[in-house]
Structure formats: structure tokens, C-alpha cells
Amino acid sequence: MTTHLPSKPGAVSRLCAVAAALLLVVGGSSAALAQPKQGGVLRVAERFEPVGFDTLAKKKASVYTQVALSFTHNRLFKYSPAGDVVPDLAASVSRPNATTYVVTLRKGVRFHAKPPVNGREFTSEDVKFTFERLAGSPEERLFPTLKRVTTPDRYTVQFELSAPFSAFVSNLAATTMFIYAKDAGKPTADGGRDYTSPETVIGTGPFMLKEYREKQRIVYERNPAYFESGRPYLDGVETYFIPDPSVQLAALRTGKVDIITATGSQGLPHALAAEVRSIPGARLLRQSSFQSSENVIGRLDQKPWSDLRVRQAVSMAIDRPALMKALFPEGANLISGPIPLTSRFFVAPDKLGATAAGYRHDPAAARKLLAEAGYPNGFKTKLYTTVGYGSDYLSRTELLKDMLSKIGIDASIVPQEYPVWISKTYKGDYDGMVHIPSWTLGDEDEWLATYTPGDTRNQIHINEPGVTNLVRAIREAPSDQARAKGIEEFVQMFHANLWRVFLPAPAILTVTSQRVKGYEVSLRGYSWPAVLVNVSVE
């Protein structure tokens, strides 16, 4: 495979994340600004339940596990609703040299008053223990140069790196980096601790796990000793697992739930937005998020995906404007990738110059490219997808198959159960092409890392020294300016090579009932429950 380098970096679109986060509120914003009232229970509709309660286990943590722990646990840093990195359990951070970070912790923070932890104080030893658990877990990728964690005193943690890493503090805010109490976990045969079961869910967060009924609901109760004085306002939260969005909406209409979340890549399907508007007092929150859009991939170490002309042909076969009009009437963008459209480093297709042609719908040009690549009659391939993201996702796979057929690519859809999908295809074990879901990650570094050998999301099997070296240079950048320049170079390089073919990025829809006051949509990560400390219900 040959990597094509851009002749010179283009102008990078600078999007304001705060403005992009919330595009429309239907039903009026005055309710969201009402004076908070103590008490009451918030009822939430979620599509799926967590797969265990451990984000640092040997297997990749489910997004729904990350959501569940966002109620009960804290991180050293977190993302504000606008996407800024702000302190959580940390009080401050300093950087005495290029490879050392010193985090000063909040004092007086206590774990939940549940056995066996029994409300003891959170200290630096809990942070050290948590980072010791990183070794061998998929989240080890977040800190590639971490060498040592030491605890000079009860409220200080020192992180020593083997090389500079520009995303270090941002990655402390990742929605997998919750701080665990060692004494909450169950001992394992290898001397470690297991946090899979509900009884181990003991954190420092605003809510405590009260009840978990598989395939039914999770019940949380207010943590009276939470370190943010007076918060949360809610007495509790009940999360109900309702896979069908239509059933979720019916539950909201009848008052059985108060919020339909946007944990999934799209939130509420756009086709149901009109029904929301018919519900008295309901609010439809439409946002862009810090996530990439769905995409089509193949293996760069195998034909035909190793040929840039094939990748360009696949991209030109996709009628993005038609998809946006048919599927996303509440709004969408042409693509979101290789880093999210809400990133200041995102480049819109109309700013790409000559490489913008790769995003134009042009079946005739696509067929010509296939012929030049040695496929004058097209080719047959498998197109992997999963039932794990619901029927809407499978419908989009069918649309992709149809569009590919227009340029001679005969794609045979291979639907997989979610466990098989996650353990094989999502890890890069496939032949042919794959319909990949959107990603909600943290810092831009997480997206860049997926284009390096060994990363858990390198499903395209890219192994280009030029790309690897560029990502390393971005990570070790001595200044924000140098880092920005490197990311801009990477984005231009990606569009010149089209390693992934990105699809339209829909506006993401959250729905709240008229009972809900003070709810804000979150730009980054799967930690939307963190905003519930400011929410009240009537």
C-alpha cells in the first residue's frame, strides 16, 4: 500500500464546540433554567444494560458499562457539557517537566457508605491501585508512555512518563478511567480484583447503586455524602432497559420515563421526532457530538481495499445527500472523520481542495476507478454488520449494499450477533468489508492512535511508518502549536488516502419530559449522567 502525502496542508475549519453541541431545543429553554428543587426520582430509558461493572477488565468495556459507572464513580478529570477538561477528583495538576505530572487530589472525598468500604476517605493509594489495573486492559492504550505512578502523600499522585504525551491530562478524563476502591473488588486467583458484579459498585459518585435487575432496570439512590455540597438534587434515578425506541417514546408519553438518552450514536431515530413534538411539554434536544460517523472499511493488507482507487470508488458510490435526506430529516453533516466534526481540527469536505472529489457521488467515475484498479466488472465481497445496534443499523447496511451494487460491487451482507462482532470483526478479524459504527471517544489522540499498529481499534490493519511516526510526533509535541500542526497534517494525509470511507453524521436526539429541569446535553463521552447533579424534577 502506498500512502499519498498532501502537497501542502489546507485550511482547517475551526468549529466552536460549545455552539456545535446544542443546535436546537424544541419546547422552550426557560424550563431548563428553572430553580432546582430538591427531591424526586428521574426515570431514564436506555436501550441496553451494562455488561458487567468494570471498565478496566481484560475485555473492552461496553459503552453501557461506562454509562452505569458515570452515576456512581468519578475520574481525576472529566469533560464539562461543553467538552472542556475540568477537575473531578483532582483539585489541580502541575507539570514540573516534560515527562512528569503531579496531581493534587480533593480532600475529604469519601467512598459510598456501603460494606466493605464503609465510607472511608478516598486517597492517592486508590489512584495508584486503579492505574496498576491498567496493565493488560484495553485502556492501557490511553497512556502509552506511562512508566511509574507514585504517591508522595495521601493527597498527591505523581505520574512519570518515558516520553512526553500531549494528551495525558485529557485522557485522564476518558469515560473508562473511573477510580476504584481496592477493597470493593472481589479477589481473583491471580491476585487481582474483579469488579464485574453489582455489589462491587462502590465509588465516590453522586449516586449509589441500590438495585440491579438484569434485562429490567437499575435503581440509583442519592449519595448524601457527595463532595459537591447540596448536590445531587434528585433523590434517585431509575434506568429502564427498553431496546425499542418506539416503546421508549410511548413510555415517555404515558409518564413512565422522563428522558430518552442519546447513549447510542444517533439517540432517538429521526423518524420519531415528529411524534415527540406532539407530546405536551416534551423537549427535543438536537446536538452534534464529539464522535466520528459510521464508516465502511476493509483491510489495507489485503486486496481490494489496499488499492486507493477501490476506496475512492466505494466513497463515490455513496450518495450522502440522499442518505441525509432520507434518514436524517432532523439534520446531518456530510461526514465526521477522521476526527469529529466538533473538533477544531476537523476539515469539512468542501475545504479539501482536490481530494474533495472523493466525497462526491459519482457512480460513473467510481466504475472507471474500479476498472483502472483491475476490476472492470466489479467484484464480489462480504459486508459484515451486526444485529447488536438494532434494526435501524441493519437497514443502513442494506442501503450501503444497494449503493455499492450500482458500481458493480456485489456485497453479501453477513449479520453477526454482538458477541461475535466484538470478539472478531470489530478487532479486525474479517475478510472483505465492514460497516463500522460511530465512535464516541475522548481526546483527538484516541482517533489518531487507531491508525497505528497494535491499537485495539486498528481494524483496517494499517502499518505505515510515516503515519506511525507522525502520530508519535503529535503525542510528543513540545507545544500546543506543534501538536496542532501535526494533527492538521494527519487530517490532510487521511483524506488523501481514504483509509476509511465515512458516512453522513446525523444530529443526535435526546428527549426529555416536562418534569425535567436543568438537563444539558454533553459533547463528549459516555458520561452524560455526570450532568444529573444539576437536574431536578417537578
Coordinates of C-alpha atoms in Angstrom, one line a residue:
M1 CA 0.0 0.0 0.0
T2 CA 1.3 3.5 -0.9
T3 CA 0.5 6.4 1.4
H4 CA -0.3 9.6 -0.5
L5 CA 1.0 12.7 1.1
P6 CA -0.8 16.1 0.5
S7 CA 1.3 18.7 -1.3
K8 CA 0.6 21.2 1.5
P9 CA -1.8 21.5 4.4
G10 CA -5.1 23.0 3.6
A11 CA -7.0 25.5 5.7
V12 CA -8.6 23.7 8.7
S13 CA -12.1 24.5 9.7
R14 CA -12.3 25.8 13.3
L15 CA -15.6 24.8 14.8
C16 CA -16.8 26.1 18.1
A17 CA -17.6 23.1 20.2
V18 CA -19.9 24.9 22.5
A19 CA -22.0 26.2 19.7
A20 CA -22.0 22.9 17.9
A21 CA -23.0 20.9 21.0
L22 CA -26.6 22.3 21.1
L23 CA -28.2 23.1 17.8
L24 CA -31.8 23.2 18.7
V25 CA -34.1 22.9 21.7
V26 CA -37.8 22.3 20.8
G27 CA -40.3 23.2 23.5
G28 CA -38.6 26.2 25.0
S29 CA -35.4 26.7 27.1
S30 CA -36.9 28.5 30.1
A31 CA -37.8 25.2 31.8
A32 CA -34.1 24.2 31.7
L33 CA -33.2 27.3 33.6
A34 CA -35.8 26.9 36.4
Q35 CA -34.6 27.0 40.0
P36 CA -33.6 23.4 41.1
K37 CA -35.8 21.7 43.6
Q38 CA -34.6 19.0 46.0
G39 CA -36.1 15.6 45.8
G40 CA -37.9 13.3 43.3
V41 CA -36.8 10.4 41.1
L42 CA -35.7 10.7 37.5
R43 CA -36.7 7.8 35.2
V44 CA -34.5 7.1 32.2
A45 CA -35.0 5.0 29.1
E46 CA -31.8 3.2 27.9
R47 CA -31.6 0.7 25.1
F48 CA -29.3 -1.8 26.7
E49 CA -27.9 -2.8 30.1
P50 CA -24.3 -2.8 31.2
V51 CA -22.0 -5.8 30.5
G52 CA -20.6 -6.0 34.0
F53 CA -19.4 -3.0 36.0
D54 CA -15.7 -2.9 35.2
T55 CA -14.1 -0.6 32.7
L56 CA -10.6 -1.9 33.4
A57 CA -11.2 -5.6 32.8
K58 CA -9.3 -7.7 30.3
K59 CA -12.1 -7.2 27.7
K60 CA -13.2 -3.8 26.2
A61 CA -15.8 -2.2 28.4
S62 CA -19.3 -1.8 27.0
V63 CA -20.5 1.8 26.5
Y64 CA -23.4 0.9 28.8
T65 CA -21.0 -0.1 31.5
Q66 CA -19.3 3.3 31.1
V67 CA -22.7 5.0 31.5
A68 CA -23.6 3.0 34.6
L69 CA -20.4 3.9 36.4
S70 CA -20.8 7.5 35.5
F71 CA -23.6 7.6 38.1
T72 CA -21.5 6.0 40.8
H73 CA -17.9 6.8 40.2
N74 CA -15.6 9.8 39.5
R75 CA -12.4 10.3 37.5
L76 CA -9.5 12.5 38.2
F77 CA -10.7 14.9 35.5
K78 CA -14.0 14.9 33.5
Y79 CA -15.5 16.7 30.5
S80 CA -17.8 19.6 31.1
P81 CA -21.0 19.6 29.0
A82 CA -19.2 21.9 26.5
G83 CA -16.4 19.4 26.2
D84 CA -13.7 21.2 28.3
V85 CA -11.4 19.1 30.6
V86 CA -12.2 20.1 34.2
P87 CA -11.2 18.7 37.6
D88 CA -13.3 16.0 39.2
L89 CA -11.4 14.1 42.0
A90 CA -8.4 16.2 41.2
A91 CA -8.0 19.7 42.7
S92 CA -5.2 20.7 40.4
V93 CA -2.4 19.4 38.2
S94 CA 1.1 20.7 37.5
R95 CA 3.8 19.6 35.1
P96 CA 7.3 20.2 36.6
N97 CA 9.0 18.8 33.4
A98 CA 8.0 17.3 30.1
T99 CA 7.6 13.8 31.4
T100 CA 6.1 14.4 34.9
Y101 CA 2.6 15.3 36.0
V102 CA 1.7 15.9 39.6
V103 CA -2.0 15.7 40.5
T104 CA -3.2 17.2 43.8
L105 CA -6.4 15.5 45.0
R106 CA -9.5 16.9 46.6
K107 CA -9.5 16.4 50.4
G108 CA -12.4 14.9 52.3
V109 CA -13.9 12.9 49.5
R110 CA -15.4 9.6 50.7
F111 CA -16.5 6.4 49.1
H112 CA -20.1 5.3 49.4
A113 CA -21.1 4.2 52.9
K114 CA -21.5 0.5 51.8
P115 CA -19.6 -2.5 53.0
P116 CA -16.8 -3.5 52.7
V117 CA -15.6 0.1 52.0
N118 CA -17.9 1.7 54.5
G119 CA -17.4 5.4 53.6
R120 CA -13.7 5.6 54.1
E121 CA -11.8 8.5 52.6
F122 CA -10.5 8.5 49.1
T123 CA -6.7 8.8 48.9
S124 CA -3.8 8.7 46.5
E125 CA -3.5 5.0 47.1
D126 CA -6.8 4.4 45.3
V127 CA -5.5 6.3 42.3
K128 CA -2.3 4.2 42.3
F129 CA -4.3 1.0 42.6
T130 CA -6.5 2.0 39.6
F131 CA -3.6 2.7 37.4
E132 CA -2.0 -0.6 38.4
R133 CA -5.1 -2.3 37.0
L134 CA -4.4 -0.7 33.6
A135 CA -1.7 -3.2 32.7
G136 CA -3.2 -5.8 30.4
S137 CA -6.5 -4.0 29.9
P138 CA -7.6 -2.4 26.6
E139 CA -7.4 1.0 28.3
E140 CA -3.6 0.7 28.6
R141 CA -3.7 2.3 25.2
L142 CA -4.7 5.6 26.8
F143 CA -1.3 6.1 28.4
P144 CA 1.3 4.6 26.1
T145 CA 4.3 6.2 27.8
L146 CA 3.3 5.8 31.4
K147 CA 6.2 4.5 33.4
R148 CA 5.5 4.9 37.1
V149 CA 2.8 6.1 39.5
T150 CA 3.9 7.2 43.0
T151 CA 2.1 8.7 46.0
P152 CA 4.2 11.2 47.9
D153 CA 1.4 11.7 50.3
R154 CA -2.3 10.9 50.8
Y155 CA -3.4 13.7 48.5
T156 CA -0.7 13.7 45.8
V157 CA -0.1 11.5 42.9
Q158 CA 2.9 11.7 40.6
F159 CA 2.9 10.3 37.1
E160 CA 6.2 9.7 35.4
L161 CA 6.3 9.1 31.6
S162 CA 9.0 7.6 29.5
A163 CA 8.3 10.2 26.8
P164 CA 6.2 13.3 26.6
F165 CA 2.5 12.6 25.9
S166 CA 0.4 15.7 24.9
A167 CA -3.0 14.0 25.6
F168 CA -2.1 12.8 29.1
V169 CA -4.5 15.1 31.1
S170 CA -7.3 14.8 28.5
N171 CA -7.1 11.0 28.7
L172 CA -7.4 11.1 32.5
A173 CA -11.0 12.3 31.7
A174 CA -11.7 9.3 29.5
T175 CA -15.0 7.6 30.4
T176 CA -13.2 4.4 31.3
M177 CA -10.8 5.9 33.8
F178 CA -13.0 5.7 36.9
I179 CA -11.2 5.5 40.2
Y180 CA -11.8 2.1 42.0
A181 CA -11.6 1.3 45.7
K182 CA -9.4 -1.8 46.1
D183 CA -11.5 -3.1 49.0
A184 CA -14.6 -3.0 46.9
G185 CA -13.4 -5.7 44.4
K186 CA -13.6 -9.4 44.7
P187 CA -10.2 -11.1 45.0
T188 CA -9.2 -13.2 42.0
A189 CA -6.9 -16.3 41.7
D190 CA -4.1 -14.2 40.1
G191 CA -4.1 -11.7 43.0
G192 CA -6.1 -9.1 41.2
R193 CA -9.6 -7.7 41.9
D194 CA -12.8 -8.3 40.0
Y195 CA -15.5 -5.6 39.6
T196 CA -18.0 -7.4 37.4
S197 CA -20.8 -7.9 39.9
P198 CA -23.2 -5.2 41.1
E199 CA -22.1 -5.5 44.8
T200 CA -18.7 -4.1 43.8
V201 CA -20.1 -0.9 42.5
I202 CA -18.9 1.4 45.3
G203 CA -17.5 4.7 44.2
T204 CA -17.3 8.3 45.2
G205 CA -20.0 9.5 42.7
P206 CA -23.3 11.4 43.3
F207 CA -25.4 8.3 43.2
M208 CA -25.2 4.8 44.8
L209 CA -26.3 1.6 43.2
K210 CA -29.4 0.4 45.1
E211 CA -30.8 -2.3 42.8
Y212 CA -30.0 -4.1 39.6
R213 CA -32.4 -6.4 37.8
E214 CA -31.0 -7.9 34.7
K215 CA -32.9 -7.0 31.5
Q216 CA -35.2 -4.8 33.5
R217 CA -33.7 -1.8 35.4
I218 CA -31.0 -0.2 37.5
V219 CA -32.0 1.9 40.5
Y220 CA -29.7 4.5 42.0
E221 CA -30.2 6.5 45.2
R222 CA -28.7 9.8 46.2
N223 CA -25.3 9.8 47.8
P224 CA -25.8 12.1 50.9
A225 CA -22.1 12.5 51.4
Y226 CA -21.2 13.6 47.8
F227 CA -18.4 16.1 47.8
E228 CA -20.3 18.8 45.8
S229 CA -22.3 20.4 48.6
G230 CA -26.1 20.2 48.1
R231 CA -25.9 18.0 45.1
P232 CA -27.4 16.0 43.5
Y233 CA -30.9 17.5 43.8
L234 CA -32.5 14.2 42.9
D235 CA -33.3 11.6 45.5
G236 CA -32.6 8.9 42.9
V237 CA -32.6 7.7 39.3
E238 CA -34.3 4.7 37.8
T239 CA -32.9 3.4 34.4
Y240 CA -35.2 1.1 32.4
F241 CA -33.8 -1.1 29.6
I242 CA -36.1 -0.6 26.6
P243 CA -34.4 -1.7 23.3
D244 CA -37.2 -0.4 21.0
P245 CA -37.2 3.4 20.5
S246 CA -40.9 3.4 19.7
V247 CA -41.6 1.7 23.1
Q248 CA -39.3 4.2 24.8
L249 CA -41.4 7.1 23.3
A250 CA -44.6 5.5 24.3
A251 CA -43.3 5.3 27.9
L252 CA -42.4 8.9 27.8
R253 CA -45.8 9.9 26.5
T254 CA -47.5 8.0 29.4
G255 CA -45.2 9.4 32.0
K256 CA -43.3 6.1 32.8
V257 CA -40.0 7.6 31.8
D258 CA -38.6 11.2 31.8
I259 CA -35.6 11.0 29.5
I260 CA -34.7 9.1 26.3
T261 CA -31.0 9.2 26.2
A262 CA -28.6 9.6 23.3
T263 CA -26.1 6.9 24.5
G264 CA -26.3 5.3 21.1
S265 CA -24.7 7.0 18.1
Q266 CA -28.0 8.6 16.9
G267 CA -30.1 8.7 20.0
L268 CA -33.8 8.7 19.1
P269 CA -34.3 7.8 15.5
H270 CA -35.1 10.9 13.4
A271 CA -38.3 9.3 12.1
L272 CA -39.8 9.6 15.6
A273 CA -39.0 13.3 16.1
A274 CA -42.5 14.4 14.8
E275 CA -44.1 12.3 17.5
V276 CA -42.0 14.0 20.1
R277 CA -43.4 17.3 19.0
S278 CA -47.0 16.0 19.7
I279 CA -46.2 15.3 23.3
P280 CA -47.2 18.2 25.6
G281 CA -44.1 19.7 27.3
A282 CA -41.6 17.3 25.7
R283 CA -38.3 18.8 24.6
L284 CA -36.3 17.5 21.7
L285 CA -32.5 18.3 22.2
R286 CA -30.6 18.1 18.9
Q287 CA -26.8 18.2 19.1
S288 CA -23.6 17.4 17.3
S289 CA -21.3 15.2 19.4
F290 CA -17.6 14.5 19.7
Q291 CA -17.9 11.4 17.7
S292 CA -16.9 10.1 14.3
S293 CA -19.6 8.9 11.9
E294 CA -20.3 5.4 10.7
N295 CA -17.9 4.2 8.0
V296 CA -17.0 1.4 5.6
I297 CA -13.7 -0.3 5.9
G298 CA -11.6 -3.1 4.5
R299 CA -8.1 -4.5 5.3
L300 CA -5.2 -2.4 4.0
D301 CA -3.1 -5.5 4.0
Q302 CA -5.4 -7.3 1.6
K303 CA -6.9 -6.7 -1.9
P304 CA -9.0 -5.0 -3.0
W305 CA -9.0 -2.4 -0.1
S306 CA -5.3 -2.0 -0.4
D307 CA -5.8 -0.1 -3.6
L308 CA -6.7 3.6 -3.1
R309 CA -8.8 3.6 -6.3
V310 CA -11.1 1.0 -4.8
R311 CA -11.5 3.0 -1.6
Q312 CA -12.2 6.1 -3.7
A313 CA -14.8 4.2 -5.8
V314 CA -16.6 3.0 -2.7
S315 CA -16.7 6.5 -1.4
M316 CA -18.0 7.9 -4.7
A317 CA -20.7 5.2 -4.8
I318 CA -22.3 6.5 -1.6
D319 CA -25.0 9.1 -2.2
R320 CA -24.5 11.0 1.0
P321 CA -27.0 13.8 0.3
A322 CA -29.7 11.2 -0.4
L323 CA -28.9 9.3 2.8
M324 CA -29.1 12.6 4.8
K325 CA -32.5 13.5 3.3
A326 CA -34.0 10.0 3.7
L327 CA -32.6 9.0 7.0
F328 CA -31.9 12.2 9.0
P329 CA -34.6 14.8 8.5
E330 CA -33.6 16.5 11.7
G331 CA -30.2 17.4 10.2
A332 CA -26.9 15.8 9.4
N333 CA -23.4 16.6 8.2
L334 CA -21.7 15.0 5.1
I335 CA -19.1 13.2 7.2
S336 CA -17.5 13.3 10.7
G337 CA -14.0 11.9 10.4
P338 CA -11.2 11.0 10.7
I339 CA -11.7 13.1 13.9
P340 CA -15.1 14.5 14.9
L341 CA -16.7 17.4 13.2
T342 CA -16.8 19.2 16.5
S343 CA -13.0 19.1 16.8
R344 CA -11.2 22.3 16.0
F345 CA -9.0 20.2 13.7
F346 CA -11.9 18.9 11.5
V347 CA -11.8 19.7 7.8
A348 CA -15.1 19.9 6.0
P349 CA -15.1 18.2 2.6
D350 CA -15.7 21.5 0.8
K351 CA -12.4 22.7 2.2
L352 CA -10.3 19.8 1.0
G353 CA -9.4 21.1 -2.5
A354 CA -8.6 18.3 -5.0
T355 CA -9.2 15.5 -2.5
A356 CA -12.9 16.7 -2.1
A357 CA -13.7 14.7 -5.2
G358 CA -13.5 11.5 -3.1
Y359 CA -16.7 12.6 -1.3
R360 CA -18.7 13.4 -4.5
H361 CA -21.4 11.0 -5.5
D362 CA -20.3 9.9 -9.0
P363 CA -21.1 6.3 -9.9
A364 CA -19.6 6.7 -13.4
A365 CA -16.3 7.9 -12.0
A366 CA -16.4 5.1 -9.4
R367 CA -16.8 2.4 -12.1
K368 CA -13.9 4.0 -14.0
L369 CA -11.7 3.8 -10.9
L370 CA -12.6 0.2 -10.4
A371 CA -11.7 -0.6 -14.0
E372 CA -8.3 1.1 -13.5
A373 CA -7.7 -0.9 -10.4
G374 CA -8.3 -4.2 -12.4
Y375 CA -12.0 -4.7 -11.7
P376 CA -13.8 -3.7 -14.9
N377 CA -16.8 -5.9 -13.9
G378 CA -16.7 -5.0 -10.3
F379 CA -16.1 -7.7 -7.7
K380 CA -17.9 -9.8 -5.0
T381 CA -17.2 -9.2 -1.3
K382 CA -18.7 -9.8 2.1
L383 CA -20.1 -6.9 4.0
Y384 CA -20.1 -7.5 7.7
T385 CA -22.6 -5.9 10.1
T386 CA -24.2 -6.7 13.5
V387 CA -27.7 -7.0 14.9
G388 CA -26.3 -5.5 18.1
Y389 CA -27.0 -1.9 17.1
G390 CA -30.6 -2.5 16.2
S391 CA -32.8 -2.8 13.1
D392 CA -32.0 0.8 12.0
Y393 CA -28.3 0.0 11.7
L394 CA -29.1 -3.1 9.7
S395 CA -31.3 -1.0 7.4
R396 CA -28.3 1.3 6.7
T397 CA -26.2 -1.7 5.9
E398 CA -28.8 -2.7 3.3
L399 CA -28.7 0.8 1.8
L400 CA -24.9 0.6 1.5
K401 CA -25.2 -2.8 -0.3
D402 CA -27.6 -1.3 -2.8
M403 CA -25.4 1.7 -3.5
L404 CA -22.3 -0.5 -3.9
S405 CA -24.2 -2.6 -6.4
K406 CA -24.7 0.4 -8.6
I407 CA -20.9 0.4 -9.4
G408 CA -20.6 -3.4 -9.7
I409 CA -19.6 -4.3 -6.2
D410 CA -21.7 -7.3 -5.2
A411 CA -21.7 -7.2 -1.4
S412 CA -23.1 -10.1 0.5
I413 CA -24.3 -9.0 3.9
V414 CA -23.0 -11.0 6.9
P415 CA -25.0 -10.1 10.0
Q416 CA -23.4 -11.1 13.3
E417 CA -24.6 -11.4 16.8
Y418 CA -23.0 -8.8 19.0
P419 CA -20.6 -11.1 21.0
V420 CA -19.1 -12.5 17.7
W421 CA -18.9 -9.0 16.2
I422 CA -17.0 -7.6 19.2
S423 CA -14.7 -10.5 19.6
K424 CA -13.8 -11.0 16.0
T425 CA -14.8 -8.5 13.3
Y426 CA -14.5 -5.4 15.5
K427 CA -11.0 -6.5 16.3
G428 CA -10.0 -6.8 12.6
D429 CA -10.6 -10.5 12.1
Y430 CA -12.6 -10.5 8.8
D431 CA -12.2 -10.7 5.1
G432 CA -14.0 -8.3 2.8
M433 CA -15.6 -5.1 4.0
V434 CA -17.3 -4.0 7.2
H435 CA -19.9 -1.4 8.2
I436 CA -18.4 0.2 11.3
P437 CA -20.5 2.2 13.8
S438 CA -19.7 5.7 15.0
W439 CA -17.2 6.2 17.8
T440 CA -17.5 8.4 20.8
L441 CA -14.0 8.7 22.3
G442 CA -12.2 11.4 24.2
D443 CA -9.2 13.5 23.0
E444 CA -8.3 13.6 19.3
D445 CA -5.3 11.3 20.3
E446 CA -7.7 8.4 20.6
W447 CA -8.7 8.6 16.9
L448 CA -5.1 9.2 15.8
A449 CA -4.0 6.1 17.7
T450 CA -6.3 3.9 15.7
Y451 CA -4.1 4.3 12.7
T452 CA -1.0 2.8 14.5
P453 CA -0.1 -0.9 14.8
G454 CA -1.3 -2.7 17.9
D455 CA -4.2 -0.3 18.7
T456 CA -7.4 -2.2 19.6
R457 CA -9.4 -0.2 17.0
N458 CA -6.9 -0.6 14.1
Q459 CA -9.4 -2.8 12.2
I460 CA -8.0 -1.7 8.9
H461 CA -4.6 -3.2 9.6
I462 CA -2.7 0.0 8.8
N463 CA 1.0 -0.3 9.4
E464 CA 2.6 2.8 7.7
P465 CA 5.9 4.0 9.3
G466 CA 5.1 7.6 8.1
V467 CA 1.8 7.6 9.8
T468 CA 3.1 5.9 13.0
N469 CA 5.9 8.4 13.2
L470 CA 3.6 11.4 12.7
V471 CA 1.2 10.2 15.5
R472 CA 4.3 9.8 17.7
A473 CA 5.4 13.3 16.9
I474 CA 1.9 14.6 17.7
R475 CA 2.0 12.8 21.1
E476 CA 5.4 14.2 22.0
A477 CA 4.8 17.7 20.7
P478 CA 6.5 20.3 22.8
S479 CA 3.7 22.8 22.5
D480 CA 0.1 23.2 21.6
Q481 CA 1.1 24.9 18.3
A482 CA 3.3 22.0 17.3
R483 CA 0.6 19.5 18.2
A484 CA -2.0 21.4 16.2
K485 CA 0.3 21.5 13.2
G486 CA 0.8 17.7 13.4
I487 CA -2.9 16.9 13.7
E488 CA -3.6 19.2 10.7
E489 CA -1.0 17.2 8.7
F490 CA -2.6 13.9 9.7
V491 CA -6.1 15.0 8.7
Q492 CA -4.9 16.1 5.3
M493 CA -3.0 12.8 4.9
F494 CA -6.1 10.8 5.8
H495 CA -8.2 12.5 3.2
A496 CA -5.6 11.9 0.5
N497 CA -5.7 8.2 1.3
L498 CA -9.3 7.5 2.4
W499 CA -8.3 4.6 4.7
R500 CA -11.9 4.7 5.9
V501 CA -15.0 5.8 4.0
F502 CA -17.1 7.9 6.3
L503 CA -20.8 8.2 6.0
P504 CA -23.1 11.1 7.0
A505 CA -23.2 12.2 10.6
P506 CA -26.7 12.7 11.9
A507 CA -27.8 15.2 14.6
I508 CA -28.1 13.3 17.8
L509 CA -31.5 13.4 19.5
T510 CA -32.3 13.4 23.2
V511 CA -35.8 13.7 24.6
T512 CA -36.9 15.0 28.0
S513 CA -40.4 15.3 29.5
Q514 CA -41.7 18.5 31.0
R515 CA -40.8 17.2 34.5
V516 CA -37.1 17.6 33.8
K517 CA -35.3 20.8 34.8
G518 CA -31.7 21.7 34.2
Y519 CA -30.6 18.9 31.9
E520 CA -27.8 19.7 29.4
V521 CA -26.6 17.6 26.6
S522 CA -22.9 16.6 26.8
L523 CA -20.5 17.0 23.9
R524 CA -18.0 14.2 24.8
G525 CA -18.0 10.7 26.0
Y526 CA -20.5 8.3 27.6
S527 CA -20.6 10.3 30.9
W528 CA -23.9 12.1 30.4
P529 CA -25.1 11.0 33.9
A530 CA -22.5 13.4 35.3
V531 CA -24.8 16.4 34.4
L532 CA -27.6 14.9 36.5
V533 CA -26.1 16.5 39.7
N534 CA -27.7 19.7 38.4
V535 CA -31.0 18.2 37.4
S536 CA -34.3 18.4 39.3
V537 CA -37.8 17.1 38.6
E538 CA -41.2 18.5 39.3

